[in-house]
Every structure is written in C-alpha cells, then in structure tokens.
Amino acid sequence: MESRFGEEELKEIENVNHHKKEELDLEEIKDQTEDVKRIPPWTNHITIRGLIASVAIGIIYSVIVMKLNLTTGLVPNLNVSAALLAFVFVRTWTKLLHKAGITATPFTRQENTVIQTCAVACYSIAVGGGFGSYLLGLNRRTYQQSGVDTPGNNPDSTKEPEIGWMIGFLFVTSFVGLLALVPLRKIMIIDYKLSYPSGTATAVLINGFHTPKGDKRAKKQVHGFTKFFSLSFLWAFFQWFYAGGEQCGFVQFPTFGLKAWKNSFYFDFSMTYIGAGMICSHLVNLSLLLGAVLSWGIMWPLITGLKGDWFPKTLPESSMKSLNGYKVFVSIALILGDGLYNFLRILYFTATNIHARAKKSNLKTDSDNQNQALDNRQRNEIFIKESIPMWMACVGYTVFSIISIIVIPLMFPKLKWYYVVVAYILAPSLSFCNAYGAGLTDMNMAYNYGKVALFVLAALSGKENGVVAGLVGCGLIKSIVSISSDLMHDFKTGHLTLTSPRSMLVSQAIGTAIGCVVAPLTFFLFYKAFDVGNPDGEYKAPYAIVYRNMAILGVEGFSALPQHCLQLCYGFFAFAIAANLLRDLSPKKIAKWIPLPMAMAVPFLVGAYFAIDMCVGSLVVFAWHKLNSKNADLMIPAVASGLICGDGLWILPSSILALANVRPPICMKFLAS
C-alpha cells in the first residue's frame, strides 16, 4: 500500500548489511583519508548527466508505483533498486562516451548518491501524493461508490482530478516538508546517531559499487538487471496481444479452476508483483495470502450467502450497504488497528529513547572502536562543514507555509484557513517525532499522522465540509511529515557516502519539483487510458474508497456502517492490536510467523490474485537461497528490479495504444464447458 512495510523490510536491509558491510567497512576505513582528499566541491556533485539520469529513473519509477497504487495500493521500498539503476545509467553513459573517444568525468559515490536522492524524491510524489487515496477519493466516481444516499457523503464534496490544481496542491504542500527538520539534521544524524536503516542500506550499496571489488559485483548485477528487464518487457508485450476484451488474456488465467477464478484466486503472470514479492519479506507475502484466504476464501462467500438477511437482495454488490460495505469497513478496521498500535508504540519508543539520552551528560562518548571513531569523525567533519544556514531553513519554511495557507483554502474552500495554520504550527513537532521513530525502527508513520488529521478535521468541520476537509487535511499533514522523514534518510545516506548535505538538499528539492509535475502527468496517463476506480477492473484504486469512507466515519460515526458490520470491525480492530502486541512480546522464533494486519487488509478489497504473484516471488527467493545463498544475496535486488522495470516500462506504449484506440487483436478467455 502507499504506506510501506518498513518493519519487515528492515529485516531484509539487515540481511544486506550483514553480508556486505563486514567486507566493505575495513576497505572504506583504510581508504577514508584518500576519499576525503578526493571529494569534489558540493556543486560538482550535481551534474547534467546526473539530472538526466534522475529524471529518466524518476519517470520510470513514477509509472511503476502509479500502477501499483492504482491496482493494489501496495508499494515496496524501491530505494536500493533506484541506486542500482543510477549506477547502471551513468556507467553505461561513460562507457559509450569512452568508445566514442570522449573522456568523461569520473563517476563518484557522491554523484551516485545525488542521482539516487533526486530520483527517489521524484517518484516519492507518485507514491505518497494521494493519487490512489485521498485526492482520488474526492472524485465523483468514488462519491457514487460510497453511496449517494449515505449520510455525510454530500454531492458537493467532490472535486474531479485536473492536472492544474493537482500540480499546484503538490507544490504548495511538498516543499514545506523539505525545510521542517533541516535545522535538526546534526542532532538527528551526528548527536543521536540514529541508524535510519534504509538510508544506511542504500549507502552500503553505493559505497560497495565504488570499490575495486564492488565494481565486479556491480557488473554481475547490471548483467542480471538487463537480462530480466528485457525478458519482462518482452513478456508484457507478448501478453498484450491476447487481451482484446474484458476479462481476456493471461492476466485472467484460471490457474486453479473457474470457481477459484471467480473468487479472485488465480495466477495472473504479473512480473511486477513477482518482483515486488522478491523485495518484500516472506512475512509480508504470507500475510497477504492469509488475508486473501480469510476474506475471499471464507468471509465474502459466507456474507454473500446472507443476502436478504443482513442486507436487501435488491441492493447491488457495489453498494456500501451491501457486500462492498463489509469489504471496505473491515479493511479500515484492520488498517486503523494496526496503525494505532504502531503509532503509539513508536511514540512510546521515541519518548523513552529521548528520555534515556537526556540523562547522558555526553552524547558523543559511545563508539565501537578507534577505527570507527576516526571514520565517524571524518564523516562528521564533512557533514558539518557544508552546513545549511538555519535562517535560510526558517525563512523558507515560513514563506512556503504562508503561500500554502493562502492557496489551499482558495483551492478547497471547505478546509478553513485557520486549520491550515494550526497544521503548520504543529508540523515541525510531528515531523520530528516521525523522523526520530523512522531513524530507530525504519517505519515511516506519516500515513497514520495523516489519518489522525483526517478524523479530527472531518469531525470538527461538520457534515457539510467534513469529507473534503478531512481528505485534504490528511494529505497536508502526511506530505510534510513524510517528506521531512525521507530527507533524514537521505542525509544519513549522504553522511555515510561523504556527500555534502547541501547537494543532498538541492537534489531533493529538484527531485520534488520534477515529481510535482511528473506524478500528475503519470496519473492522467492511467486515468485517461484505463478504467481507474472500477471495482471489477484491473485499476480498482482501493484506497480511494477507503479514505473517503474514513472521512464519512469521522463525520457520521458508526451510523454509516451496514448491519452487523460494527461487530466485525470491533473483532478485526482487536485482532490487529493483539497480533502486533503478540509479535512484540513473543520470542523471535514465534514472532516471525505472526501475520501483519496492515498487509492482511490489502486483499480484503483488491482480491487474492496479486497475493499469489507475490508469494511466487517469495518462493523464488526461498529456492534461490537454498541453492546458492551468496549468489542470491547479490542478484535478488537486481533481478527483482529488472522484472519490475521491464513490466512497468511496457505501461507507457500500452497506454499510448489505448489512448489511440488500438486494441489487441486476440481475446483469450476461459469459459465453463
């Protein structure tokens, strides 16, 4: 989903660190003095070829994550994949120039870091911009799906997607978050020594590329990426010819029989989800499968059988007072239970950690050994030397906040200006809590802060304004909190790769600006070419209806629920809290088998097919590790990235063909004999 499974991916990151960092650290420490002397000025970290690479990677990944957002809402962490693609892009560039007899500037780890940061900032707007959730939840179709007669779901609480207002909204909300925590970067990275595991894993990968031994590894990864990228693209192209109608093609292949297919249990040959399954942990994928079996295998067939008892037979299945209502609200109960538990857990963890640090008289005394202390001192000197003036950050935050306070109420009159003022006053504190928690646990809780804002603003704004105010307020808080946390991850990567904070901030700003334009354009590519929001189609956009109904719940309370749904919601809310509590209190051997409620919630709405794809990805990883564990650690990120990017890139020509009304020539369909 748009929020990422940070806790479980942390285990994958630790895996990467365990195998790579031991080899790299000694080499890095030995060459550290030479590295410091060779570092170019921060302005040279940002290059023309780097910006071109960033834009290309940002566009490719924006298309990929937009597809994921609008189909299932589940987006794996692709930062390491972006770092690999940046290396592939520039190394290919320099080789071509070399063959042409042109001498290219050496490709440094600093330039690699800046490209990765800029590209991730670009596609992060597509991930978290609300295109599959709170912004799409404002459109007329989602309003109708939520029930035109539903109390609190007013006909004037809609705003159709348009490129103009979407770009404007993203610009005024995204740049505030960039400056919210800049004055605290030294405290977070150097004084508190927060680990930021995703940022550290990316730094380990980039540092590994730029060593003699790492160059050999990188060549293998590049070869693997290119091979599986080509295969994935060609497979997507081949599949297109057989999808010439509704429910046609390999994506509707009844792998387990027609009855299972009707309940969404089939393998749809999606390389994107197989690749995503290879990146996500086994626990995430098995939790998805468990959620699919529980919902589409047991609950929905049972509730459908109660038609005429629990809800009128005359109601269509898509009505919020019919089966669709149970799907949406039970999903919401799982998401809120999981979110509330982790929100309180991270707050508690953050508060106790800060309290413990406050008792220490000297925050800089703990170092593992002399080598590491020397290594850290040299990194710290570079990190502090290229400082970002505090006055610039404060003035920038104030200016962007004032612009946002003026523009957003004009864009959305139902969200009053004084709510926006309060949001920006509270934002730095919320951003600090989230960034500190992410530094400790790798869990970005921005969507949970957004959901809190959604319920509060929906309740305060009343029946007339509540839905719009809640959805827009959710996006406002989520954007600030998420982007400031992402920037701290980038600062950590920069600290470990000896990259200037100035170049990191500038590259993040450039990437964000590009993303604010690219993401809406990518969204409209899908919106115009495909049937986005159709609950029976491929692009269901499940979180649009989830977020709109959260806002309706905030306005109306439990009266919006269909019959007996409240009891089911209580049960699943309690299950989500109990599962998380049990995982935290159990020994590791038991905890690793306890499912993740947030992952279980996704197939409740979407279906079982993608969970099967992702479990196939898990099976590939499991088998590969059994056959050759060392090779698997090296090649899995590259192969998964190739599968995702190849399938994702085919979306561009297929969208153009759809817009031009060019249909596939064959319909491959399976019917009962």
XYZ file of C-alpha atoms in Angstrom:
673
model
C 0.000 0.000 0.000
C 1.094 3.591 -0.068
C 2.478 3.229 3.421
C 5.409 0.839 3.293
C 6.162 -2.262 5.310
C 9.235 -0.754 6.959
C 9.499 -3.107 9.947
C 9.656 -6.258 7.837
C 11.820 -4.699 5.129
C 14.196 -3.766 7.949
C 14.977 -7.485 8.283
C 15.835 -7.589 4.590
C 18.013 -4.487 4.991
C 19.819 -6.038 7.940
C 20.423 -9.081 5.735
C 22.065 -6.872 3.112
C 24.127 -5.094 5.759
C 25.260 -8.356 7.334
C 26.655 -9.744 4.093
C 28.064 -6.557 2.610
C 29.039 -4.236 5.403
C 31.617 -6.501 7.026
C 33.532 -6.710 3.757
C 33.207 -3.037 2.924
C 33.883 -1.326 6.251
C 37.563 -2.305 6.533
C 38.157 -1.267 2.948
C 36.329 2.028 3.468
C 38.140 2.887 6.711
C 41.523 2.132 5.139
C 40.852 4.445 2.195
C 38.938 7.090 4.142
C 41.718 9.705 4.216
C 42.240 9.426 0.452
C 38.459 9.638 -0.101
C 38.215 12.852 1.914
C 41.015 14.428 -0.133
C 39.412 13.378 -3.435
C 35.904 14.663 -2.711
C 34.947 17.382 -5.241
C 33.146 20.588 -4.124
C 29.445 20.104 -3.382
C 28.410 21.978 -6.538
C 30.204 19.287 -8.603
C 28.086 16.525 -7.030
C 25.140 17.758 -9.118
C 25.859 17.174 -12.829
C 23.915 17.469 -16.073
C 24.211 13.727 -16.741
C 23.098 13.103 -13.142
C 19.984 15.240 -13.593
C 19.130 13.482 -16.877
C 19.587 10.094 -15.157
C 17.449 11.247 -12.215
C 14.621 12.403 -14.479
C 14.714 9.151 -16.504
C 14.712 6.953 -13.372
C 12.096 9.175 -11.708
C 9.728 8.864 -14.695
C 10.173 5.066 -14.985
C 9.569 4.544 -11.276
C 6.669 7.032 -11.193
C 4.899 4.910 -13.823
C 5.651 1.710 -11.878
C 4.487 2.985 -8.479
C 1.433 4.666 -10.007
C 0.397 1.297 -11.430
C 0.929 -0.306 -8.009
C -1.034 2.498 -6.308
C -3.989 2.228 -8.669
C -4.162 -1.589 -8.695
C -3.491 -2.764 -5.126
C -2.071 0.224 -3.247
C 0.905 -1.916 -2.119
C 4.262 -0.281 -2.927
C 7.518 -1.967 -1.818
C 10.598 0.087 -0.911
C 12.437 0.698 -4.203
C 15.261 2.958 -2.921
C 18.002 0.330 -3.239
C 16.695 -0.530 -6.714
C 16.908 3.179 -7.689
C 20.553 3.337 -6.507
C 21.354 0.307 -8.688
C 19.591 1.850 -11.698
C 21.508 5.133 -11.194
C 24.778 3.180 -11.295
C 23.660 1.279 -14.437
C 22.617 4.501 -16.204
C 25.812 6.520 -15.617
C 28.217 3.599 -16.137
C 26.533 2.887 -19.499
C 26.767 6.600 -20.352
C 30.517 6.800 -19.549
C 31.258 3.576 -21.480
C 29.503 4.881 -24.599
C 31.437 8.150 -24.386
C 34.690 6.240 -23.895
C 34.005 4.134 -27.021
C 33.350 7.374 -28.928
C 36.767 8.672 -27.813
C 35.351 11.250 -25.366
C 36.811 11.442 -21.866
C 34.042 11.526 -19.237
C 34.230 12.901 -15.704
C 34.821 10.059 -13.192
C 31.619 8.691 -11.649
C 31.878 9.176 -7.884
C 29.857 7.793 -4.993
C 28.739 11.365 -4.259
C 27.222 11.733 -7.741
C 25.635 8.282 -7.397
C 24.073 9.348 -4.063
C 22.748 12.609 -5.505
C 21.161 10.814 -8.508
C 19.516 8.255 -6.220
C 18.219 11.005 -3.891
C 16.812 13.090 -6.749
C 15.157 10.081 -8.430
C 13.607 8.819 -5.170
C 12.315 12.323 -4.346
C 10.709 12.414 -7.807
C 8.856 9.090 -7.647
C 8.025 9.513 -3.932
C 5.490 12.155 -5.013
C 3.765 9.477 -7.114
C 3.849 7.083 -4.123
C 2.542 9.470 -1.477
C 0.782 12.211 -3.452
C -2.652 10.742 -2.775
C -3.389 9.732 -6.392
C -4.719 6.375 -5.248
C -6.115 7.541 -1.906
C -7.117 10.938 -0.514
C -7.033 13.007 -3.770
C -8.757 10.351 -5.884
C -11.262 9.936 -3.027
C -12.588 13.400 -3.945
C -13.768 12.419 -7.435
C -17.384 11.854 -8.468
C -16.991 8.126 -9.082
C -15.721 7.446 -5.547
C -18.563 9.594 -4.177
C -21.076 7.406 -6.055
C -19.398 4.162 -4.943
C -19.622 5.353 -1.316
C -23.407 5.636 -1.740
C -25.187 8.780 -2.892
C -27.742 8.307 -0.093
C -25.094 7.750 2.617
C -25.377 10.409 5.366
C -22.363 12.728 5.360
C -21.496 11.843 1.735
C -22.644 15.144 0.227
C -22.880 15.634 -3.566
C -20.871 18.892 -3.326
C -17.992 17.152 -1.506
C -16.313 16.239 -4.791
C -13.517 17.644 -6.937
C -12.659 15.993 -10.243
C -8.952 15.332 -10.915
C -7.319 18.022 -13.073
C -3.636 18.457 -13.860
C -3.634 22.152 -12.908
C -4.918 22.001 -9.337
C -3.092 18.732 -8.615
C 0.293 20.210 -9.593
C -0.485 23.355 -7.557
C -1.528 21.327 -4.491
C 1.618 19.192 -4.643
C 3.912 22.217 -4.975
C 2.428 24.084 -2.008
C 2.367 21.018 0.278
C 5.609 19.229 -0.653
C 8.241 21.949 -0.232
C 7.256 22.810 3.341
C 8.314 19.330 4.483
C 11.789 19.748 2.946
C 12.671 22.528 5.375
C 10.811 21.423 8.522
C 13.733 19.482 10.055
C 16.819 20.902 8.306
C 17.947 22.779 11.474
C 17.877 19.452 13.394
C 19.917 17.383 10.928
C 23.117 17.477 13.045
C 21.228 16.412 16.183
C 19.493 13.508 14.392
C 22.470 12.166 12.413
C 25.561 13.003 14.496
C 24.477 13.604 18.092
C 21.750 10.960 18.384
C 23.490 8.656 15.854
C 20.120 7.417 14.565
C 20.632 4.450 12.221
C 17.960 5.125 9.513
C 18.286 1.525 8.236
C 17.003 2.186 4.688
C 19.397 5.124 4.299
C 22.249 3.030 5.700
C 21.462 0.097 3.365
C 21.469 2.437 0.351
C 24.820 3.920 1.462
C 26.338 0.436 1.895
C 25.214 -0.472 -1.641
C 26.579 2.759 -3.186
C 29.886 2.533 -1.290
C 30.142 -1.080 -2.439
C 29.775 -0.071 -6.104
C 32.687 2.360 -5.877
C 35.417 -0.049 -4.747
C 37.525 -2.355 -6.979
C 35.795 -5.435 -5.544
C 32.410 -3.731 -5.736
C 32.916 -2.990 -9.433
C 32.994 -6.734 -10.215
C 29.821 -7.291 -8.184
C 28.156 -4.362 -9.916
C 28.914 -5.813 -13.370
C 27.128 -9.048 -12.392
C 24.155 -7.074 -11.063
C 23.981 -4.904 -14.194
C 24.026 -8.025 -16.406
C 21.255 -9.644 -14.318
C 19.162 -6.463 -14.318
C 19.462 -6.029 -18.111
C 18.609 -9.679 -18.821
C 15.463 -9.800 -16.675
C 14.403 -6.285 -17.693
C 14.400 -7.425 -21.341
C 12.555 -10.681 -20.577
C 9.918 -8.858 -18.500
C 9.326 -6.209 -21.168
C 9.020 -8.801 -23.956
C 6.656 -10.935 -21.850
C 4.394 -7.921 -21.193
C 4.453 -7.122 -24.931
C 3.542 -10.762 -25.783
C 0.671 -10.792 -23.261
C -0.856 -7.640 -24.762
C -1.832 -9.471 -27.988
C -4.215 -11.764 -26.060
C -6.029 -9.096 -24.014
C -8.501 -7.896 -26.653
C -11.599 -7.620 -24.466
C -12.996 -7.708 -20.944
C -11.562 -10.483 -18.752
C -9.267 -11.638 -21.549
C -5.618 -12.628 -21.622
C -3.051 -14.209 -19.341
C -3.992 -11.789 -16.534
C -7.288 -13.691 -16.224
C -5.839 -17.219 -16.456
C -7.945 -19.576 -14.248
C -4.920 -21.362 -12.754
C -6.897 -23.163 -10.016
C -10.188 -23.597 -11.891
C -13.095 -21.301 -12.782
C -14.711 -21.341 -9.330
C -11.463 -20.221 -7.699
C -11.033 -17.648 -10.510
C -14.466 -16.132 -9.718
C -13.235 -15.596 -6.144
C -10.019 -13.959 -7.491
C -7.756 -16.969 -6.773
C -5.554 -17.239 -9.863
C -2.006 -16.517 -11.020
C -2.011 -13.517 -13.389
C 1.609 -13.746 -14.662
C 2.442 -10.209 -13.462
C 6.222 -9.701 -13.401
C 5.698 -6.509 -11.371
C 4.171 -8.372 -8.435
C 6.594 -11.295 -8.671
C 9.435 -8.727 -8.467
C 7.704 -6.919 -5.585
C 7.316 -10.281 -3.823
C 11.069 -10.853 -4.177
C 11.768 -7.496 -2.488
C 9.173 -7.776 0.302
C 9.818 -10.164 3.177
C 8.258 -13.630 3.365
C 6.100 -12.465 6.284
C 4.542 -9.646 4.229
C 3.727 -12.022 1.356
C 2.335 -14.780 3.592
C 0.247 -12.170 5.462
C -1.210 -11.077 2.112
C -2.075 -14.697 1.283
C -3.654 -15.242 4.704
C -5.763 -12.104 4.260
C -6.844 -13.323 0.814
C -7.879 -16.771 2.084
C -9.710 -15.297 5.092
C -11.635 -12.720 3.033
C -12.212 -14.104 -0.492
C -11.988 -17.756 0.530
C -14.209 -17.656 3.639
C -15.839 -14.351 4.682
C -17.149 -12.859 1.437
C -18.772 -16.118 0.197
C -20.441 -16.521 3.637
C -21.695 -12.914 3.737
C -22.925 -13.193 0.124
C -24.985 -16.198 1.287
C -26.635 -13.949 3.905
C -28.078 -11.657 1.216
C -31.681 -10.961 2.129
C -30.903 -11.382 5.836
C -28.028 -8.969 6.560
C -28.769 -6.674 3.606
C -31.576 -6.454 0.972
C -31.328 -8.741 -2.071
C -32.187 -5.817 -4.350
C -29.021 -3.909 -3.480
C -26.156 -4.215 -5.994
C -22.932 -5.775 -4.656
C -21.122 -2.462 -5.134
C -23.410 -0.623 -2.661
C -21.864 0.435 0.658
C -24.880 -1.132 2.407
C -24.200 -4.422 0.605
C -21.116 -6.707 0.377
C -18.853 -3.826 -0.659
C -19.569 -2.078 2.647
C -18.236 -5.055 4.621
C -15.131 -5.203 2.413
C -14.344 -1.519 2.895
C -15.083 -1.151 6.610
C -13.427 -4.402 7.732
C -10.311 -3.295 5.796
C -10.486 0.077 7.552
C -10.738 -1.667 10.953
C -7.570 -3.681 10.275
C -5.687 -0.638 8.937
C -6.716 1.573 11.878
C -5.976 -1.115 14.493
C -2.512 -1.724 13.053
C -1.874 1.986 12.553
C -2.994 2.996 16.062
C -0.861 0.326 17.731
C 2.283 1.190 15.764
C 1.651 4.919 16.155
C 1.501 4.628 19.964
C 4.376 2.133 20.007
C 6.688 4.430 18.029
C 5.690 7.447 20.146
C 6.455 5.484 23.329
C 9.716 4.172 21.890
C 10.713 7.691 20.773
C 9.837 9.297 24.128
C 11.693 6.685 26.225
C 14.731 6.860 23.945
C 14.898 10.658 24.131
C 14.465 10.499 27.920
C 17.314 7.976 28.201
C 19.583 10.158 26.059
C 18.733 13.242 28.111
C 20.237 11.525 31.173
C 23.596 11.165 29.440
C 25.901 14.093 30.057
C 27.876 13.489 26.866
C 26.109 12.340 23.725
C 29.340 11.722 21.816
C 31.091 9.193 24.021
C 29.781 5.906 22.611
C 31.903 4.493 19.791
C 32.531 0.891 18.906
C 36.261 1.111 18.349
C 39.047 3.535 17.438
C 38.817 2.891 13.715
C 35.099 3.549 13.680
C 35.554 6.669 15.814
C 38.133 8.023 13.348
C 35.891 7.093 10.430
C 32.903 8.852 12.024
C 34.925 11.967 12.877
C 35.960 12.401 9.265
C 32.397 11.888 8.050
C 31.086 14.281 10.701
C 33.558 16.985 9.649
C 32.302 16.855 6.067
C 28.671 16.741 7.216
C 29.099 19.821 9.459
C 31.442 21.762 7.130
C 28.838 22.007 4.349
C 26.183 23.445 6.656
C 22.783 24.803 5.616
C 22.164 28.173 7.340
C 19.399 27.954 9.953
C 17.965 31.322 8.954
C 17.520 30.059 5.395
C 15.601 26.983 6.574
C 13.393 29.024 8.948
C 12.652 31.766 6.394
C 11.975 29.152 3.689
C 9.598 27.206 5.958
C 7.732 30.404 6.900
C 7.421 31.606 3.284
C 6.213 28.228 1.950
C 3.776 27.928 4.880
C 2.272 31.366 4.187
C 1.866 30.510 0.482
C 0.177 27.228 1.425
C -2.122 28.918 3.992
C -3.298 31.320 1.257
C -3.538 28.867 -1.663
C -5.088 25.723 -0.099
C -8.290 27.397 1.264
C -8.737 29.059 -2.161
C -8.355 25.648 -3.818
C -10.548 23.856 -1.230
C -12.895 26.399 0.457
C -14.293 23.667 2.743
C -10.908 23.471 4.548
C -10.765 26.676 6.595
C -7.524 28.697 6.644
C -7.136 28.500 10.446
C -6.938 24.682 10.292
C -4.046 25.030 7.823
C -2.294 27.491 10.186
C -2.597 25.046 13.100
C -1.296 22.225 10.867
C 1.854 24.183 10.004
C 2.459 25.197 13.608
C 2.255 21.538 14.715
C 4.068 20.129 11.646
C 7.710 20.503 12.843
C 6.913 18.676 16.117
C 5.049 15.892 14.300
C 7.854 15.666 11.735
C 10.468 15.341 14.480
C 8.526 12.522 16.200
C 8.101 10.672 12.899
C 11.700 11.184 11.725
C 13.089 10.117 15.111
C 10.927 6.982 15.114
C 11.931 6.210 11.499
C 15.581 6.585 12.484
C 15.157 3.967 15.198
C 12.794 1.488 13.511
C 12.731 2.346 9.756
C 8.944 2.747 9.991
C 7.566 5.889 8.345
C 4.291 6.551 10.192
C 3.294 9.555 8.055
C 0.051 7.937 6.877
C -1.008 7.371 10.461
C -0.424 11.041 11.296
C -2.478 11.803 8.167
C -5.320 9.520 9.313
C -5.407 11.232 12.717
C -5.697 14.591 10.917
C -8.416 13.123 8.658
C -10.648 12.051 11.557
C -10.055 15.229 13.596
C -10.746 17.617 10.699
C -13.736 15.601 9.415
C -15.303 15.672 12.907
C -14.548 19.393 13.504
C -15.699 20.581 10.068
C -19.214 19.083 10.284
C -21.470 17.322 7.777
C -21.250 19.916 5.013
C -17.466 20.337 4.914
C -16.155 17.266 6.768
C -15.314 14.889 3.897
C -13.310 17.397 1.824
C -11.634 18.976 4.879
C -10.647 15.541 6.212
C -9.209 14.251 2.918
C -7.267 17.430 2.103
C -6.050 17.853 5.702
C -4.848 14.250 5.652
C -2.776 14.994 2.540
C -1.400 18.185 4.051
C -0.078 16.603 7.264
C 1.041 13.388 5.570
C 3.112 15.272 2.947
C 5.006 17.407 5.470
C 5.696 14.547 7.883
C 6.671 12.030 5.194
C 8.973 14.276 3.135
C 10.885 15.526 6.201
C 11.450 11.913 7.279
C 12.597 10.911 3.769
C 15.081 13.796 3.809
C 16.623 12.477 7.038
C 17.079 9.068 5.396
C 18.854 10.876 2.549
C 21.040 12.854 4.962
C 22.068 9.553 6.572
C 22.994 8.132 3.150
C 24.927 11.327 2.398
C 26.722 11.170 5.758
C 27.919 7.606 5.053
C 28.914 8.291 1.424
C 30.719 11.588 2.264
C 28.177 13.610 0.273
C 27.506 17.241 1.167
C 24.159 17.984 2.910
C 23.829 20.983 0.598
C 23.927 18.833 -2.538
C 21.513 16.385 -0.874
C 19.002 19.140 -0.062
C 19.299 20.699 -3.532
C 18.890 17.297 -5.258
C 15.878 16.501 -3.036
C 14.343 19.882 -3.954
C 14.982 19.329 -7.681
C 13.541 15.801 -7.485
C 10.484 17.043 -5.580
C 9.866 19.804 -8.150
C 10.150 17.317 -11.035
C 7.896 14.854 -9.157
C 5.211 17.522 -8.641
C 4.879 17.712 -12.441
C 5.687 14.108 -13.450
C 3.355 12.432 -10.912
C 0.110 14.168 -12.048
C 1.037 13.591 -15.708
C 1.667 9.904 -14.959
C -1.646 9.695 -13.092
C -3.527 11.166 -16.055
C -1.830 8.713 -18.399
C -3.591 5.954 -16.423
C -6.758 7.970 -15.753
C -7.387 8.624 -19.459
C -6.146 5.298 -20.860
C -7.662 2.869 -18.325
C -10.857 2.457 -16.303
C -9.484 3.752 -12.963
C -11.751 3.163 -9.969
C -13.790 0.317 -11.463
C -14.172 -2.217 -8.578
C -14.351 -5.076 -11.125
C -11.457 -3.877 -13.305
C -7.669 -4.049 -13.042
C -7.264 -0.487 -11.738
C -9.520 -0.663 -8.685
C -7.759 2.167 -6.755
C -8.955 0.531 -3.499
C -7.668 3.185 -1.120
C -9.706 5.986 -2.715
C -12.943 4.478 -1.371
C -11.221 3.515 1.924
C -10.087 7.087 2.612
C -13.424 8.620 1.603
C -15.258 6.268 3.939
C -12.827 7.067 6.751
C -13.828 10.719 6.299
C -17.532 9.754 6.307
C -16.926 7.783 9.523
C -15.315 10.896 11.017
C -18.417 12.929 10.124
C -21.198 10.429 10.865
C -19.705 7.943 13.296
C -20.833 4.291 13.237
C -24.222 5.057 11.662
C -22.513 4.782 8.254
C -21.889 1.030 8.737
C -24.078 -1.743 7.264
C -25.833 -4.276 9.553
C -23.563 -6.408 11.810
C -20.511 -4.692 10.283
C -19.667 -2.885 13.536
C -19.252 -6.189 15.397
C -16.952 -7.486 12.638
C -14.967 -4.232 12.751
C -14.541 -4.494 16.530
C -13.234 -8.045 16.102
C -10.702 -7.193 13.377
C -9.592 -3.991 15.142
C -8.901 -6.056 18.292
C -7.169 -8.739 16.200
C -4.830 -6.124 14.654
C -3.777 -4.821 18.074
C -3.458 -8.344 19.542
C -1.341 -9.589 16.593
C 1.072 -6.647 16.898
C 1.270 -6.997 20.675
C 1.939 -10.729 20.404
C 4.688 -10.123 17.830
C 6.418 -7.597 20.089
C 6.207 -9.774 23.196
C 6.967 -13.184 21.651
C 10.420 -14.717 21.084
C 11.805 -14.181 17.569
C 11.128 -17.780 16.547
C 7.397 -17.277 17.172
C 7.182 -13.581 16.222
C 8.394 -14.187 12.659
C 5.233 -16.260 11.964
C 2.661 -13.784 13.346
C 0.909 -12.081 10.377
C 0.960 -8.347 9.683
C -2.579 -6.884 9.905
C -1.767 -3.995 7.542
C -0.696 -6.491 4.854
C -3.721 -8.716 5.512
C -6.054 -5.761 4.882
C -4.932 -5.177 1.265
C -6.500 -8.281 -0.388
C -9.782 -7.774 1.530
C -10.642 -5.151 -1.095
C -8.389 -5.983 -4.015
C -8.587 -9.775 -4.338
C -6.273 -12.757 -3.965
C -4.519 -12.785 -7.357
C -1.668 -10.372 -6.551
C -1.000 -12.114 -3.199
C -0.417 -15.334 -5.185
C 2.003 -13.465 -7.503
C 3.938 -12.090 -4.550
C 4.116 -15.498 -2.882
C 5.609 -16.827 -6.139
C 8.277 -14.102 -5.714
C 8.873 -15.328 -2.152
C 9.139 -18.910 -3.405
C 11.785 -17.875 -5.953
C 13.816 -16.141 -3.214
C 13.482 -19.130 -0.863
C 14.589 -21.628 -3.536
C 17.458 -19.377 -4.683
C 18.778 -19.058 -1.116
C 18.616 -22.842 -0.692
C 20.542 -23.438 -3.926
C 23.120 -20.607 -3.714
C 22.731 -18.177 -0.820
C 25.734 -15.965 -1.678
C 24.618 -15.522 -5.284
C 21.033 -14.881 -4.121
C 22.091 -12.023 -1.805
C 23.937 -10.392 -4.688
C 21.439 -10.914 -7.514
C 17.922 -10.819 -5.998
C 17.702 -6.961 -5.839
C 18.936 -6.702 -9.454
C 16.618 -9.427 -10.821
C 13.585 -8.075 -8.918
C 14.319 -4.548 -10.179
C 14.618 -5.846 -13.757
C 11.264 -7.659 -13.546
C 9.506 -4.583 -12.096
C 11.076 -2.083 -14.512
C 10.541 -4.187 -17.662
C 6.854 -4.774 -16.911
C 6.469 -1.163 -15.774
C 8.029 0.290 -18.918
C 5.511 -1.567 -21.134
C 2.775 0.533 -19.493
C 3.956 3.587 -21.495
C 3.448 2.092 -25.010
C 0.308 0.191 -23.903
C -1.196 3.449 -22.562
C -0.416 5.258 -25.819
C -2.022 2.408 -27.795
C -5.123 2.559 -25.547
C -5.395 6.348 -25.983
C -5.125 5.864 -29.765
C -7.948 3.238 -29.607
C -5.629 0.482 -30.843
C -6.957 -2.743 -29.315
C -5.176 -6.121 -29.015
C -6.158 -8.463 -31.882
C -6.958 -11.612 -29.812
C -9.184 -12.315 -26.794
C -8.045 -15.378 -24.854
C -10.895 -16.244 -22.492
C -11.837 -19.340 -20.479
C -15.472 -20.473 -20.106
C -17.133 -23.488 -18.461
C -17.825 -26.300 -20.932
